[in-house]
Short mmCIF file of C-alpha atoms and ligand atoms in Angstrom, two decimals:
data_model
loop_
_atom_site.label_atom_id
_atom_site.label_comp_id
_atom_site.label_asym_id
_atom_site.label_seq_id
_atom_site.Cartn_x
_atom_site.Cartn_y
_atom_site.Cartn_z
CA MET A 1 44.11 156.41 161.82
CA LYS A 2 40.76 157.40 163.23
CA ASN A 3 40.28 159.42 166.43
CA ILE A 4 36.98 158.51 168.02
CA LEU A 5 34.86 159.99 170.81
CA VAL A 6 32.24 157.76 172.43
CA ILE A 7 29.65 159.91 174.22
CA GLY A 8 27.95 157.83 176.93
CA ALA A 9 30.92 155.48 177.20
CA THR A 10 29.91 154.17 180.63
CA GLY A 11 26.40 153.11 179.53
CA GLN A 12 25.07 149.72 178.41
CA ILE A 13 26.31 149.95 174.81
CA GLY A 14 29.09 152.48 175.34
CA SER A 15 31.04 150.43 177.89
CA GLU A 16 31.49 147.55 175.43
CA LEU A 17 31.65 149.61 172.24
CA THR A 18 34.53 151.73 173.60
CA LEU A 19 36.64 148.66 174.38
CA GLU A 20 35.95 147.10 170.97
CA LEU A 21 36.83 150.35 169.19
CA ARG A 22 40.09 150.51 171.19
CA LYS A 23 40.89 146.95 170.10
CA ARG A 24 40.32 147.86 166.45
CA TYR A 25 41.75 151.39 166.24
CA GLY A 26 44.25 151.53 169.12
CA ASP A 27 43.72 152.42 172.78
CA ASP A 28 44.93 156.01 172.46
CA HIS A 29 42.59 156.73 169.57
CA VAL A 30 39.31 156.19 171.40
CA VAL A 31 38.17 158.66 174.07
CA ALA A 32 35.62 157.46 176.62
CA GLY A 33 33.25 160.43 176.99
CA TYR A 34 31.37 160.53 180.29
CA ILE A 35 29.35 162.75 182.59
CA PRO A 36 30.55 163.31 186.18
CA SER A 37 27.76 161.16 187.65
CA ALA A 38 28.90 158.13 185.61
CA LEU A 39 32.67 157.89 185.83
CA PRO A 40 34.61 155.27 183.84
CA GLN A 41 35.90 152.44 186.05
CA GLY A 42 38.24 149.47 185.71
CA ILE A 43 39.47 148.52 182.25
CA LEU A 44 37.41 151.27 180.61
CA LYS A 45 39.33 153.82 182.66
CA SER A 46 42.76 152.21 182.47
CA SER A 47 42.85 151.19 178.80
CA GLY A 48 42.65 154.61 177.16
CA PRO A 49 41.85 158.31 177.45
CA SER A 50 38.63 159.58 178.96
CA ALA A 51 37.11 163.04 179.18
CA ILE A 52 33.92 164.79 180.23
CA ALA A 53 31.62 164.99 177.19
CA ASP A 54 28.13 166.08 178.19
CA VAL A 55 25.70 166.41 175.27
CA THR A 56 23.84 169.14 177.11
CA ASP A 57 27.04 171.21 177.22
CA ARG A 58 28.24 171.87 173.65
CA GLN A 59 31.53 173.33 174.82
CA SER A 60 32.53 170.14 176.60
CA ILE A 61 32.18 168.20 173.33
CA GLU A 62 34.02 170.87 171.39
CA VAL A 63 36.95 170.82 173.83
CA VAL A 64 37.36 167.03 173.47
CA CYS A 65 37.11 167.18 169.67
CA ARG A 66 39.79 169.85 169.52
CA GLN A 67 42.12 168.26 172.07
CA PHE A 68 41.99 164.74 170.59
CA LYS A 69 41.50 165.73 166.92
CA ILE A 70 38.29 163.69 166.84
CA ASP A 71 36.94 162.67 163.42
CA THR A 72 34.19 160.23 164.47
CA ILE A 73 31.61 160.54 167.26
CA TYR A 74 29.45 157.70 168.57
CA ASN A 75 26.68 159.58 170.36
CA LEU A 76 24.99 157.15 172.76
CA ALA A 77 23.48 159.63 175.21
CA ALA A 78 19.75 158.92 175.69
CA LEU A 79 17.08 158.01 178.22
CA LEU A 80 15.47 154.63 177.44
CA SER A 81 11.78 154.21 176.70
CA VAL A 82 10.26 153.66 180.16
CA VAL A 83 12.28 156.31 181.97
CA ALA A 84 11.67 158.78 179.11
CA GLU A 85 7.92 158.52 179.80
CA SER A 86 8.45 159.73 183.36
CA ARG A 87 11.00 162.40 182.38
CA PRO A 88 9.90 163.63 178.93
CA ALA A 89 11.57 167.03 179.14
CA MET A 90 14.88 165.45 180.12
CA ALA A 91 14.51 162.86 177.34
CA TRP A 92 14.16 165.69 174.82
CA LYS A 93 17.00 167.71 176.34
CA ILE A 94 19.44 164.80 176.16
CA GLY A 95 18.14 163.15 172.99
CA ILE A 96 17.45 166.17 170.77
CA ASP A 97 19.02 169.31 172.23
CA GLY A 98 22.03 167.08 172.92
CA LEU A 99 22.04 165.71 169.38
CA TRP A 100 21.86 169.26 168.04
CA ASN A 101 25.00 170.11 170.03
CA VAL A 102 26.80 167.02 168.74
CA LEU A 103 25.82 167.74 165.12
CA GLU A 104 26.90 171.37 165.37
CA VAL A 105 30.31 170.35 166.72
CA ALA A 106 30.55 167.64 164.03
CA ARG A 107 29.78 170.24 161.36
CA GLU A 108 32.52 172.52 162.65
CA TYR A 109 35.18 169.84 163.20
CA ASN A 110 34.23 167.63 160.23
CA CYS A 111 33.30 164.54 162.24
CA ALA A 112 31.21 161.55 161.19
CA VAL A 113 28.39 160.85 163.67
CA PHE A 114 26.61 157.67 164.73
CA THR A 115 23.48 158.21 166.88
CA PRO A 116 21.33 155.12 167.39
CA SER A 117 17.63 155.04 166.67
CA SER A 118 15.41 152.21 167.90
CA ILE A 119 12.44 149.96 167.24
CA GLY A 120 10.84 152.59 169.49
CA SER A 121 10.73 154.93 166.48
CA PHE A 122 7.74 152.93 165.21
CA GLY A 123 4.18 153.05 166.53
CA GLU A 124 0.71 151.47 166.38
CA ALA A 125 0.17 152.42 162.72
CA THR A 126 3.40 150.74 161.58
CA PRO A 127 3.06 147.33 159.86
CA ARG A 128 3.90 145.00 162.72
CA VAL A 129 5.32 141.92 161.03
CA ASN A 130 8.42 142.14 158.85
CA THR A 131 8.32 145.91 159.34
CA PRO A 132 9.77 147.53 156.20
CA GLN A 133 12.75 149.89 156.18
CA ASP A 134 10.70 152.80 154.87
CA THR A 135 7.29 152.88 156.51
CA ILE A 136 4.97 154.79 158.85
CA GLN A 137 6.71 156.19 161.96
CA ARG A 138 4.16 157.79 164.28
CA PRO A 139 5.20 156.74 167.82
CA ARG A 140 3.23 158.01 170.82
CA THR A 141 6.01 157.64 173.41
CA MET A 142 8.47 160.44 174.15
CA TYR A 143 11.30 157.98 173.46
CA GLY A 144 9.82 157.29 170.03
CA VAL A 145 9.33 160.99 169.32
CA THR A 146 13.00 161.66 170.12
CA LYS A 147 14.13 158.72 167.99
CA VAL A 148 12.16 159.78 164.90
CA THR A 149 13.49 163.31 165.41
CA THR A 150 17.01 161.89 165.73
CA GLU A 151 16.63 160.21 162.35
CA LEU A 152 15.23 163.34 160.69
CA LEU A 153 17.74 165.74 162.20
CA SER A 154 20.66 163.45 161.36
CA ASP A 155 19.48 163.17 157.74
CA TYR A 156 19.01 166.94 157.65
CA TYR A 157 22.62 167.56 158.67
CA TYR A 158 23.76 165.10 156.01
CA THR A 159 21.78 166.61 153.13
CA LYS A 160 22.13 170.25 154.18
CA TYR A 161 25.70 170.36 155.52
CA GLY A 162 27.30 167.10 154.34
CA VAL A 163 27.88 165.80 157.89
CA ASP A 164 28.46 162.03 157.56
CA THR A 165 25.62 160.86 159.82
CA ARG A 166 24.65 157.17 160.00
CA SER A 167 22.38 155.15 162.27
CA VAL A 168 20.64 151.87 162.98
CA ARG A 169 17.31 151.17 164.66
CA PHE A 170 18.46 148.99 167.51
CA PRO A 171 16.13 146.33 168.88
CA GLY A 172 16.36 145.24 172.53
CA ILE A 173 20.02 144.63 173.32
CA ILE A 174 21.06 141.80 175.59
CA SER A 175 24.42 141.88 177.33
CA ASN A 176 26.21 140.46 180.33
CA VAL A 177 28.46 143.45 181.09
CA THR A 178 26.62 146.69 181.92
CA PRO A 179 22.89 146.27 182.67
CA PRO A 180 20.42 148.47 180.75
CA GLY A 181 18.30 150.93 182.75
CA GLY A 182 14.70 151.91 182.13
CA GLY A 183 13.97 150.14 178.84
CA THR A 184 10.95 148.10 177.75
CA THR A 185 13.14 145.22 176.56
CA ASP A 186 15.18 145.05 179.81
CA TYR A 187 13.23 141.93 180.86
CA ALA A 188 15.22 139.95 178.29
CA VAL A 189 18.41 140.77 180.25
CA ASP A 190 16.91 140.47 183.74
CA ILE A 191 15.60 136.97 183.00
CA PHE A 192 19.18 135.69 182.62
CA TYR A 193 20.23 137.06 186.02
CA SER A 194 17.27 135.25 187.66
CA ALA A 195 18.09 132.01 185.84
CA VAL A 196 21.75 132.08 186.89
CA LYS A 197 20.94 133.02 190.50
CA GLY A 198 18.39 130.17 190.73
CA GLU A 199 15.50 132.59 191.27
CA LYS A 200 11.99 132.53 189.81
CA PHE A 201 11.64 135.28 187.17
CA VAL A 202 8.68 137.65 187.39
CA CYS A 203 8.05 138.82 183.83
CA PRO A 204 6.61 142.33 183.29
CA ILE A 205 5.71 141.63 179.64
CA LYS A 206 2.74 139.49 178.56
CA GLU A 207 3.12 136.09 176.91
CA GLY A 208 2.76 136.45 173.14
CA THR A 209 4.41 139.91 172.99
CA PHE A 210 7.09 139.56 170.33
CA MET A 211 9.91 142.11 169.99
CA ASP A 212 13.16 142.17 168.03
CA MET A 213 16.32 141.53 170.05
CA MET A 214 20.06 141.30 169.52
CA TYR A 215 23.11 140.10 171.46
CA MET A 216 25.60 142.86 172.31
CA PRO A 217 28.50 141.57 170.13
CA ASP A 218 26.21 141.87 167.10
CA ALA A 219 25.00 145.33 168.17
CA ILE A 220 28.57 146.58 168.43
CA ASN A 221 29.47 145.04 165.14
CA ALA A 222 26.44 146.69 163.52
CA ALA A 223 27.48 150.16 164.68
CA ILE A 224 31.12 149.78 163.64
CA SER A 225 30.36 148.07 160.30
CA LEU A 226 27.92 150.79 159.33
CA MET A 227 30.44 153.51 160.16
CA GLU A 228 33.04 151.63 158.06
CA ALA A 229 30.71 151.10 155.08
CA ALA A 230 31.58 152.64 151.72
CA PRO A 231 29.39 155.77 151.47
CA ALA A 232 28.62 155.14 147.78
CA ARG A 233 26.73 151.95 148.72
CA LEU A 234 24.43 153.67 151.24
CA LYS A 235 21.00 154.48 149.86
CA HIS A 236 19.76 155.00 153.43
CA ARG A 237 21.51 156.65 156.36
CA ASN A 238 19.26 157.44 159.31
CA ALA A 239 18.36 154.81 160.24
CA PHE A 240 18.70 151.16 159.14
CA ASN A 241 16.46 148.39 160.48
CA VAL A 242 18.68 145.72 162.08
CA THR A 243 17.64 142.61 163.94
CA ALA A 244 18.99 139.24 164.99
CA MET A 245 15.99 137.46 166.52
CA SER A 246 12.38 137.98 167.58
CA PHE A 247 10.84 136.24 170.58
CA ASP A 248 8.18 136.61 173.24
CA PRO A 249 8.76 135.95 176.99
CA GLU A 250 7.78 132.30 176.57
CA GLY A 251 10.33 131.88 173.78
CA ILE A 252 13.28 133.14 175.81
CA PHE A 253 12.06 131.27 178.90
CA GLN A 254 12.06 127.98 176.95
CA ALA A 255 15.48 128.76 175.45
CA ILE A 256 16.90 129.23 178.98
CA LYS A 257 15.07 126.18 180.35
CA LYS A 258 16.96 124.02 177.87
CA TYR A 259 20.12 124.82 179.87
CA VAL A 260 18.49 125.45 183.29
CA PRO A 261 15.73 122.80 183.52
CA ASP A 262 14.49 123.92 186.97
CA PHE A 263 14.03 127.54 185.92
CA GLU A 264 10.59 129.03 186.67
CA MET A 265 8.77 132.13 185.46
CA GLU A 266 5.50 133.85 186.34
CA TYR A 267 3.86 136.95 184.91
CA SER A 268 3.13 140.27 186.63
CA VAL A 269 2.48 142.59 183.71
CA ASP A 270 3.63 146.20 184.01
CA PRO A 271 0.97 148.29 182.21
CA LEU A 272 3.38 151.00 181.00
CA LYS A 273 5.98 148.55 179.67
CA GLN A 274 3.23 146.46 178.08
CA SER A 275 1.63 149.42 176.33
CA ILE A 276 5.01 150.47 174.93
CA ALA A 277 5.80 146.92 173.81
CA ASP A 278 2.37 146.63 172.17
CA SER A 279 3.14 149.69 170.04
CA TRP A 280 6.44 148.26 168.71
CA PRO A 281 6.94 145.86 165.80
CA ASN A 282 7.03 142.08 166.24
CA SER A 283 9.82 141.64 163.70
CA LEU A 284 11.83 143.94 161.44
CA ASP A 285 12.81 143.48 157.80
CA ASP A 286 16.52 144.34 157.79
CA SER A 287 17.23 143.53 154.13
CA CYS A 288 18.38 147.10 153.33
CA ALA A 289 21.14 146.81 155.96
CA ARG A 290 22.09 143.39 154.56
CA ASN A 291 22.23 144.74 150.99
CA GLU A 292 23.83 148.15 151.60
CA TRP A 293 26.55 147.26 154.13
CA ASP A 294 26.49 143.47 154.45
CA TRP A 295 24.83 143.37 157.87
CA GLN A 296 24.74 139.81 159.19
CA PRO A 297 24.18 138.89 162.85
CA GLN A 298 26.23 136.06 164.36
CA PHE A 299 24.03 135.09 167.31
CA ASP A 300 20.55 133.54 167.30
CA LEU A 301 18.42 132.88 170.41
CA ASP A 302 20.05 129.57 171.25
CA SER A 303 23.70 130.61 170.79
CA MET A 304 23.09 133.86 172.67
CA THR A 305 21.38 132.02 175.54
CA LYS A 306 24.25 129.57 175.93
CA ASP A 307 26.85 132.36 175.88
CA MET A 308 24.89 134.63 178.26
CA LEU A 309 24.49 131.86 180.83
CA GLU A 310 28.18 130.92 180.66
CA LYS A 311 29.40 134.52 180.94
CA LEU A 312 27.00 135.45 183.75
CA ARG A 313 27.97 132.40 185.79
CA VAL A 314 31.60 133.53 185.60
CA LYS A 315 30.70 137.16 186.34
CA LEU A 316 28.54 136.29 189.34
CA ASN A 317 30.88 133.51 190.44
CA ILE A 318 28.11 130.92 190.38
CA ASN A 319 29.01 127.32 189.57
CA GLN A 320 26.42 125.13 187.90
C1 LIG B 401 14.18 150.19 175.26
O1 LIG B 401 13.57 149.16 175.59
O2 LIG B 401 13.83 151.32 175.59
C2 LIG B 401 15.39 150.03 174.38
C3 LIG B 401 15.06 150.07 172.93
C4 LIG B 401 14.46 148.91 172.28
O3 LIG B 401 15.31 151.05 172.30
N1 LIG B 401 16.07 148.81 174.72
#
């Protein structure tokens, strides 16, 4: 039986990943790692163990690994792309100094490590359409710099020390549980809240700006499936392209309008978000993930839209 630590368990991905891991491996075998400013609440708190695990404090991670005999770490601590531009030093401290701490503890306690990368690891010089697995990665954002470094450092610990590091390049992730904070793709979550509340959506990203996206159940499945994959099949490790759909604001607006005919949207472009989005791919080629560990998303734009609207109506107690 595995013993897993999720660092960043109260965040957008962590809050749902922790519960899914508990379902699969047993409640007592998955520790929700948190920092004191983001305490676990509700079912996350009541369904299993939790402990302080701050990536900037190596000892805190070490203590949890020793106490719970951890063999697998999902390291989700990071600042997202927009907020990382306003706090670059903090983005580096959490993303890279923090990763270093996690990898050192993993080396000592023989843990496998999953640390997500992102479509943000690409840049203007990257082929934009059907972006290959192995290609140019020269991002100009601090988020991108930390993500490329994450990939390199994780591969380094694998080849040099044999630490079982694995990763995916997540696209924008859409969920109805914990909202994201400070990302370029957040508009694709916010738009659903406006639609369900009957409000006009003001879109910060220009029409015609395509980005890869994925519904949270697929994102969680991607992380767990990769960590379960037979190592002999993996030609790549850090990090695999994965995607489920690619759309621009107009595409998601029309998908929602099919179920909410009165829904309205206008544009008020945010220059920072737009410049970041313009530097990211339109669509990824994820064939290596499909071939090496049978990656296969379940949700497309339409099925995700239907499910998001249904779940948000229940969450916000809005009848339609
Ligand atoms: C962001 O927008 O910063 C993230 C990402 C794509 O990595 N959602």
